Coordinates of C-alpha atoms and ligand atoms in Angstrom, one line a residue:
M963 CA 47.2 145.0 173.4
T964 CA 48.3 148.5 171.8
T965 CA 48.5 148.7 168.0
R966 CA 50.4 151.9 168.0
P967 CA 53.3 152.2 165.6
A968 CA 56.6 152.0 167.1
P969 CA 58.7 153.6 168.6
Y970 CA 55.7 155.0 171.2
V971 CA 56.1 155.8 174.7
R972 CA 54.7 153.4 177.5
C973 CA 54.3 153.7 181.3
A974 CA 56.9 151.3 183.1
V975 CA 54.2 151.0 185.9
C976 CA 50.9 151.0 184.6
G977 CA 51.3 150.2 181.1
E978 CA 49.1 153.1 179.3
T979 CA 50.8 154.3 175.8
W980 CA 51.1 157.4 174.1
P981 CA 52.2 158.0 170.5
R982 CA 56.1 159.3 170.0
L983 CA 55.2 162.8 169.4
S984 CA 53.4 163.1 172.7
P985 CA 54.5 166.0 174.8
R986 CA 54.2 163.7 177.8
V987 CA 57.4 162.8 179.8
E988 CA 55.5 161.5 183.1
C989 CA 52.7 159.3 183.4
P990 CA 49.8 160.5 185.5
C991 CA 50.3 157.4 187.6
G992 CA 53.5 158.8 188.8
G993 CA 55.4 156.0 186.8
L994 CA 58.3 156.7 184.6
L995 CA 58.0 156.3 180.8
E996 CA 59.9 154.5 178.3
V997 CA 60.3 154.3 174.8
V998 CA 59.3 151.0 172.9
Q999 CA 61.1 150.5 169.9
D1000 CA 60.2 147.8 167.0
P1001 CA 61.6 144.6 167.8
R1002 CA 61.2 143.2 164.1
H1003 CA 64.3 145.0 162.6
S1004 CA 66.7 142.6 160.7
A1005 CA 70.1 143.0 162.6
R1006 CA 72.0 142.4 159.4
T1007 CA 70.4 145.2 157.6
L1008 CA 71.1 147.6 160.6
R1009 CA 74.5 146.8 161.1
A1010 CA 75.1 147.2 157.4
R1011 CA 73.4 150.7 157.5
F1012 CA 75.1 151.7 160.8
D1013 CA 78.8 150.8 159.8
R1014 CA 78.2 152.3 156.3
R1015 CA 76.9 155.5 157.7
R1016 CA 79.9 155.8 160.4
S1017 CA 82.2 156.7 157.4
G1018 CA 79.8 159.1 156.0
D1019 CA 79.8 162.8 156.1
P1020 CA 79.8 164.8 159.7
S1021 CA 76.0 165.6 159.1
V1022 CA 73.0 164.0 160.4
E1023 CA 74.5 160.7 158.6
G1024 CA 77.9 161.4 160.6
S1025 CA 76.2 161.8 164.1
G1026 CA 77.4 159.1 166.5
V1027 CA 73.7 159.4 167.4
W1028 CA 71.4 159.6 164.6
R1029 CA 73.6 157.0 163.0
F1030 CA 71.2 154.5 164.8
R1031 CA 67.9 156.6 164.3
E1032 CA 65.8 153.8 163.2
L1033 CA 66.4 152.7 167.1
L1034 CA 65.8 156.1 168.6
L1035 CA 63.4 158.5 166.8
P1036 CA 62.8 157.4 163.1
G1037 CA 60.6 159.6 160.8
R1038 CA 60.2 163.0 159.2
G1039 CA 60.7 166.1 160.5
P1040 CA 63.6 168.5 162.0
V1041 CA 66.6 166.5 163.6
V1042 CA 68.5 169.5 165.9
T1043 CA 72.0 168.0 165.7
H1044 CA 75.5 169.6 166.0
P1045 CA 76.6 166.7 165.2
E1046 CA 77.4 164.5 168.5
G1047 CA 78.9 161.4 169.5
N1048 CA 82.0 159.6 167.3
T1049 CA 84.0 159.7 170.7
T1050 CA 87.1 158.1 171.1
L1051 CA 88.1 155.0 172.8
Y1052 CA 91.1 155.5 174.2
R1053 CA 93.7 153.1 175.6
R1054 CA 96.5 154.2 178.0
D1055 CA 98.9 151.8 179.7
T1056 CA 99.4 154.2 182.5
V1057 CA 95.8 154.1 183.4
A1058 CA 95.3 150.3 182.8
R1059 CA 98.2 149.6 185.0
W1060 CA 97.1 152.0 187.9
V1061 CA 93.6 150.1 187.7
G1062 CA 95.3 146.7 187.6
L1063 CA 94.0 145.6 184.1
E1064 CA 95.5 144.5 180.6
D1065 CA 92.6 145.5 179.0
L1066 CA 91.0 148.9 180.0
A1067 CA 89.4 151.2 177.3
L1068 CA 88.5 154.6 178.2
K1069 CA 85.3 156.0 175.9
H1070 CA 85.7 159.6 176.3
E1071 CA 82.3 161.1 176.1
G1072 CA 84.1 164.7 177.0
E1073 CA 84.8 164.8 173.5
N1074 CA 80.9 165.6 172.4
P1075 CA 79.9 169.3 171.1
T1076 CA 79.4 170.6 174.9
G1077 CA 81.7 168.4 176.5
S1078 CA 80.0 165.9 178.0
F1079 CA 77.5 162.8 177.2
K1080 CA 74.7 164.9 178.0
D1081 CA 74.4 165.9 174.4
R1082 CA 73.4 162.5 172.9
G1083 CA 70.5 162.5 175.0
M1084 CA 69.6 166.2 174.2
T1085 CA 70.0 165.8 170.6
V1086 CA 66.8 163.1 171.0
A1087 CA 64.9 165.0 173.2
V1088 CA 65.0 168.4 171.8
T1089 CA 64.2 167.2 168.2
Q1090 CA 61.3 165.2 169.9
A1091 CA 59.9 168.2 171.8
V1092 CA 60.3 170.4 168.7
R1093 CA 58.5 167.9 166.6
A1094 CA 55.9 167.8 169.2
G1095 CA 55.5 171.5 169.1
A1096 CA 57.3 172.8 172.0
T1097 CA 57.6 176.4 172.3
A1098 CA 60.1 176.6 175.4
V1099 CA 62.0 174.1 177.2
A1100 CA 63.4 174.0 180.6
C1101 CA 65.6 171.4 182.8
A1102 CA 67.1 171.0 186.5
S1103 CA 70.9 170.2 186.3
T1104 CA 73.8 169.8 188.3
G1105 CA 75.6 171.6 185.4
N1106 CA 75.9 169.8 182.3
T1107 CA 72.3 169.1 181.1
S1108 CA 72.0 172.8 181.4
A1109 CA 75.2 173.3 179.3
S1110 CA 73.7 170.6 176.6
L1111 CA 70.2 172.2 176.7
A1112 CA 71.2 175.8 176.3
A1113 CA 73.3 174.8 173.2
Y1114 CA 70.6 172.6 171.8
A1115 CA 67.9 175.2 172.4
A1116 CA 69.9 177.9 170.7
Q1117 CA 70.2 175.8 167.6
A1118 CA 66.4 175.2 167.6
G1119 CA 65.9 178.6 168.3
R1120 CA 63.7 178.0 171.3
P1121 CA 64.1 179.8 174.8
A1122 CA 65.7 177.6 177.3
L1123 CA 65.4 177.9 181.1
V1124 CA 67.5 176.2 183.5
F1125 CA 67.6 175.5 187.2
V1126 CA 70.8 174.9 189.0
P1127 CA 71.7 174.5 192.7
A1128 CA 73.5 177.9 193.6
G1129 CA 77.1 177.8 194.2
K1130 CA 77.4 174.1 193.4
V1131 CA 77.6 174.1 189.8
A1132 CA 81.3 174.0 188.1
A1133 CA 82.5 177.1 186.6
G1134 CA 83.2 175.8 182.8
K1135 CA 79.4 174.3 182.9
L1136 CA 77.5 177.7 184.1
A1137 CA 79.7 179.8 181.8
Q1138 CA 78.3 177.5 179.1
A1139 CA 74.7 177.8 180.2
L1140 CA 75.0 181.7 180.0
A1141 CA 77.3 181.9 176.7
Y1142 CA 74.4 179.7 174.8
G1143 CA 71.7 182.2 176.2
A1144 CA 69.6 180.0 178.4
R1145 CA 67.5 182.0 181.5
T1146 CA 69.7 180.7 184.3
L1147 CA 68.1 180.4 187.8
L1148 CA 70.5 179.9 190.5
V1149 CA 68.0 178.2 192.9
R1150 CA 68.9 178.1 196.9
G1151 CA 68.7 174.5 197.3
D1152 CA 70.2 171.1 196.0
F1153 CA 69.9 169.5 192.9
D1154 CA 67.0 167.5 194.1
T1155 CA 64.9 170.8 195.0
C1156 CA 65.8 172.1 191.4
L1157 CA 64.0 169.1 190.1
R1158 CA 61.1 169.6 192.1
L1159 CA 60.6 173.1 191.1
V1160 CA 61.0 172.5 187.4
R1161 CA 58.8 169.6 187.4
E1162 CA 56.2 172.2 188.9
T1163 CA 57.2 174.7 186.4
A1164 CA 56.7 172.2 183.3
E1165 CA 53.3 171.1 184.6
T1166 CA 52.0 174.5 185.3
L1167 CA 53.8 177.0 182.7
G1168 CA 53.3 174.3 179.8
V1169 CA 57.3 174.0 178.9
A1170 CA 59.1 171.1 177.9
L1171 CA 60.8 169.1 180.7
L1172 CA 64.1 168.0 179.4
N1173 CA 65.6 166.1 182.4
S1174 CA 66.5 162.4 182.0
I1175 CA 63.3 161.3 183.5
N1176 CA 62.3 162.4 179.9
P1177 CA 62.4 158.9 178.2
W1178 CA 63.9 160.4 174.8
R1179 CA 66.9 161.6 176.7
L1180 CA 67.6 157.9 177.3
E1181 CA 66.8 156.8 173.7
G1182 CA 69.9 159.2 172.8
Q1183 CA 72.2 157.8 175.5
K1184 CA 71.8 154.4 174.3
T1185 CA 74.4 155.2 171.7
I1186 CA 77.3 155.6 173.8
V1187 CA 77.1 151.9 174.3
W1188 CA 76.0 151.1 170.5
E1189 CA 78.8 153.1 169.2
M1190 CA 81.3 151.7 171.6
L1191 CA 79.9 148.3 170.4
Q1192 CA 80.4 149.2 166.8
Q1193 CA 84.1 150.6 167.4
R1194 CA 84.8 146.9 168.7
G1195 CA 83.3 145.3 165.8
W1196 CA 80.4 144.6 167.8
D1197 CA 82.1 142.1 170.0
P1198 CA 81.4 143.4 173.7
P1199 CA 83.6 143.7 176.5
D1200 CA 83.0 141.8 179.7
W1201 CA 82.2 144.8 181.8
I1202 CA 80.9 148.5 181.3
V1203 CA 81.8 150.8 184.1
V1204 CA 79.7 154.2 184.4
P1205 CA 79.4 157.0 187.0
A1206 CA 76.1 157.4 188.3
G1207 CA 74.1 160.3 189.7
A1208 CA 70.6 160.4 188.7
L1209 CA 70.8 157.0 187.0
G1210 CA 69.7 158.4 183.5
N1211 CA 73.0 156.6 182.0
T1212 CA 72.9 153.6 183.9
S1213 CA 69.2 152.9 182.8
A1214 CA 70.0 153.8 178.9
F1215 CA 72.9 151.4 179.2
G1216 CA 70.6 148.5 180.4
K1217 CA 68.1 149.6 177.5
A1218 CA 70.9 149.8 174.8
L1219 CA 72.0 146.1 175.8
R1220 CA 68.4 144.7 176.1
E1221 CA 67.5 146.0 172.7
A1222 CA 71.0 144.9 171.2
K1223 CA 70.5 141.5 172.4
Q1224 CA 67.0 141.1 171.4
L1225 CA 67.6 142.5 167.8
G1226 CA 70.6 140.1 167.4
L1227 CA 73.4 142.7 167.0
I1228 CA 75.2 141.2 169.9
R1229 CA 75.1 137.5 171.5
R1230 CA 76.2 138.2 174.7
V1231 CA 75.4 141.1 177.1
P1232 CA 78.5 142.6 179.1
R1233 CA 77.8 143.4 183.0
V1234 CA 77.4 146.9 183.9
A1235 CA 79.1 148.5 187.1
S1236 CA 77.6 151.7 188.4
I1237 CA 80.0 153.6 190.4
Q1238 CA 78.4 156.3 192.9
A1239 CA 80.5 158.8 195.1
R1240 CA 80.4 157.8 199.0
G1241 CA 78.7 161.0 199.8
A1242 CA 76.0 160.8 197.1
N1243 CA 75.3 156.9 197.3
P1244 CA 71.6 155.8 197.6
F1245 CA 72.0 153.5 194.6
Y1246 CA 74.8 151.9 196.4
R1247 CA 72.7 151.6 199.7
S1248 CA 69.8 150.1 197.8
F1249 CA 71.9 147.8 196.1
R1250 CA 73.4 146.3 199.5
T1251 CA 69.7 145.5 200.5
G1252 CA 69.3 143.5 197.3
F1253 CA 67.3 146.5 195.8
R1254 CA 64.5 145.9 198.6
K1255 CA 64.6 149.7 200.0
R1256 CA 65.3 152.7 198.4
F1257 CA 67.2 155.4 199.8
R1258 CA 67.3 159.2 199.9
V1259 CA 70.4 160.8 201.2
Q1260 CA 71.7 164.7 201.5
A1261 CA 74.5 164.6 199.0
E1262 CA 78.0 165.9 199.1
T1263 CA 80.9 165.1 196.9
V1264 CA 83.5 166.9 194.8
A1265 CA 82.2 165.3 192.0
T1266 CA 79.3 167.9 191.5
A1267 CA 78.0 166.2 188.3
I1268 CA 76.8 163.0 190.8
R1269 CA 75.9 165.1 193.6
I1270 CA 72.3 163.5 193.4
G1271 CA 70.3 162.3 196.5
D1272 CA 67.3 161.1 195.3
P1273 CA 68.1 159.6 191.7
A1274 CA 64.9 160.0 189.3
S1275 CA 65.9 156.8 187.2
H1276 CA 66.2 154.3 190.1
D1277 CA 63.4 151.9 189.0
R1278 CA 64.8 151.7 185.3
A1279 CA 68.5 151.5 186.8
V1280 CA 67.8 148.7 188.9
R1281 CA 66.3 146.8 186.4
T1282 CA 69.8 147.3 184.3
I1283 CA 71.7 146.0 187.0
R1284 CA 69.7 143.1 187.6
E1285 CA 69.2 142.0 183.9
T1286 CA 73.1 142.5 183.0
R1287 CA 74.0 140.7 186.5
G1288 CA 75.7 144.2 187.3
L1289 CA 77.4 146.0 190.4
V1290 CA 77.0 149.2 192.0
E1291 CA 80.1 150.5 193.9
A1292 CA 81.0 153.6 196.0
V1293 CA 84.4 155.5 196.1
S1294 CA 85.5 158.3 198.5
D1295 CA 86.3 161.8 197.0
A1296 CA 89.8 161.1 197.5
Q1297 CA 89.7 158.1 195.4
I1298 CA 87.9 159.9 192.7
L1299 CA 90.6 162.8 192.9
E1300 CA 93.3 160.2 192.7
A1301 CA 91.9 158.7 189.5
K1302 CA 91.4 162.1 188.0
A1303 CA 95.0 162.8 188.4
V1304 CA 95.9 159.5 186.7
V1305 CA 93.6 159.8 183.5
D1306 CA 94.2 163.8 183.7
G1307 CA 98.2 162.8 184.0
S1308 CA 98.0 160.2 180.8
G1309 CA 97.0 163.4 178.6
I1310 CA 93.2 162.5 178.2
G1311 CA 91.6 164.3 181.1
C1312 CA 88.3 164.4 182.6
E1313 CA 86.0 165.9 185.1
P1314 CA 85.8 164.6 188.7
A1315 CA 82.4 162.6 188.2
S1316 CA 84.1 160.6 185.3
A1317 CA 87.1 159.7 187.1
A1318 CA 84.8 157.8 189.6
A1319 CA 84.2 155.3 186.8
V1320 CA 87.9 154.9 186.9
A1321 CA 88.3 154.7 190.7
G1322 CA 85.5 152.3 190.8
T1323 CA 87.0 150.1 188.5
R1324 CA 90.4 150.0 190.4
Q1325 CA 88.1 149.1 193.6
L1326 CA 86.1 146.2 191.9
V1327 CA 89.4 144.8 190.6
R1328 CA 91.3 144.9 193.9
K1329 CA 88.2 143.1 195.5
G1330 CA 88.3 140.5 192.8
L1331 CA 84.7 141.4 191.3
I1332 CA 86.3 142.3 188.0
K1333 CA 89.1 139.8 187.2
K1334 CA 92.5 140.8 185.7
G1335 CA 91.9 139.2 182.7
H1336 CA 88.6 140.8 181.8
S1337 CA 88.0 143.6 179.4
V1338 CA 86.4 146.7 180.6
V1339 CA 85.3 149.8 179.0
A1340 CA 85.0 152.8 181.6
V1341 CA 83.0 155.6 180.2
L1342 CA 84.6 159.3 180.9
T1343 CA 81.4 161.5 181.0
G1344 CA 82.9 164.8 180.8
N1345 CA 85.6 167.2 179.9
L1346 CA 88.4 168.2 182.2
L1347 CA 88.0 171.8 181.3
K1348 CA 84.4 171.4 182.9
D1349 CA 85.6 172.0 186.3
P1350 CA 88.9 174.3 186.4
D1351 CA 88.4 174.7 190.1
A1352 CA 88.7 171.3 191.0
V1353 CA 91.9 170.9 189.4
M1354 CA 93.7 174.1 190.6
G1355 CA 92.5 173.0 194.1
F1356 CA 93.8 169.6 193.9
H1357 CA 97.3 171.0 192.6
A1358 CA 97.4 173.4 195.5
R1359 CA 97.1 170.6 198.4
K1360 CA 100.2 168.1 199.2
G1361 CA 99.9 164.8 197.8
R1362 CA 101.6 162.6 195.3
W1363 CA 100.3 164.0 192.1
R1364 CA 100.6 167.7 193.1
N1365 CA 101.8 170.1 190.6
P1366 CA 101.1 173.6 191.5
P1367 CA 102.0 176.6 189.2
V1368 CA 105.4 178.5 190.4
E1369 CA 105.2 182.3 190.0
I1370 CA 109.0 183.6 189.2
E1371 CA 110.8 186.9 188.3
P1372 CA 111.7 187.0 184.8
R1373 CA 115.4 185.8 185.5
L1374 CA 117.0 182.8 184.2
S1375 CA 118.2 182.2 187.7
D1376 CA 114.7 181.6 188.9
V1377 CA 114.0 179.3 186.1
E1378 CA 116.9 177.0 187.3
R1379 CA 116.1 176.9 190.7
V1380 CA 112.8 175.9 189.6
L1381 CA 113.8 173.1 187.6
K1382 CA 116.4 171.8 190.2
R1383 CA 113.6 171.4 192.8
R1384 CA 111.3 168.4 193.2
R1385 CA 107.6 169.4 193.2
Ligands
PLP2868 C1 74.9 163.9 184.4 C2 76.5 163.3 184.4 C3 76.8 162.3 185.3 C4 75.8 161.3 185.7 O1 74.8 160.4 185.1 P1 73.2 160.2 185.4 O2 73.1 159.7 184.2 O3 72.8 161.2 185.9 O4 73.4 158.9 186.4 C5 78.2 161.8 185.4 N1 79.1 162.5 185.1 C6 78.8 163.5 184.1 C7 80.2 164.5 183.7 C8 77.6 164.0 183.9 O5 77.2 165.3 183.4
ZN2869 ZN1 51.3 155.0 184.7

């Protein structure tokens, strides 16, 4: 038995432990690390504190992540926060009707400072890295992680190195990484190749690795679930639906729910449904074998944020699906783009990967796996503006939702002609 003060880091495979400010993000045995929190907190005291801080200043106290700090990374030292979180839980009838549910809410993580939920994990992981003495930070990314890392590294005054697949990153995300000043490497290969390369780099050049294998990223991402529960007065929905790529979020959601249940913050654990793109579906395939097999695929999908063929957090995500009696579903790119058009058309908007959660919810309702009377929270993971090319391309093609721009001469007659015409 270990006597380390919580939180500390433990290997999920061999059980070896390290203190919380260890720079280690992987076990020598190859196992994934996890953060072990103190199970002895009082739920009453925690709830009162979290609720009081929610109405506080938009500083560390007001951050939708650091509000929960005694269950993340407590202790002295700098906190690198923008702040983040405090995202809206939307209700839109048009989306609910399209999905086939009465009680659907959309938690819009695209409202975070750099436009995706990645900020929630990054604020904790960069804070931990800085406290642990990191002089430089690095990640491989499908785009949003690099945008987020670049921003938090800039704030912390640490150089950032990001590895992205050449030609496969949405314009908004690449622009952010450059603008925030990260050294940006366009790697001729896919995300999985980038991840291998950054792992080697971190090992040999001694820069801190901030991919979602880093267990502190997951600690921050737990707050998506806790903040949502808090917004609902700690009354859990029946389902939480989330898009799934590297499976960091799926893993973090399971941990958030496990800890909330153990501490007594909630009485009942909602079920988690992870949604993959059909062209990037290794976790879905594994689920179909009862998780007896693990798959690796050559990933291809319009939803570039989940274009991942070999998800790093597979093992911990399996635990989430098992413990919450969850599901894994896969949807086509056509379904993703239609769901996106519905979310966009409601005035909220999201990037393609986020729309996978909405498309997946609809499919699970149609299959009768989510019942019409169930309450569902779907997580919109990223902002509409991340991927303008996906929007322009979609509206240039034929289809029911098509809304292309129309070029005209500066004449009233042209305006009239356009107004009379159907789309
Ligand atoms: C990173 C990301 C995902 C995938 O999350 P994982 O934790 O890798 O499964 C989905 N949507 C968006 C917008 C993302 O940035
Ligand atoms: Zn180990």
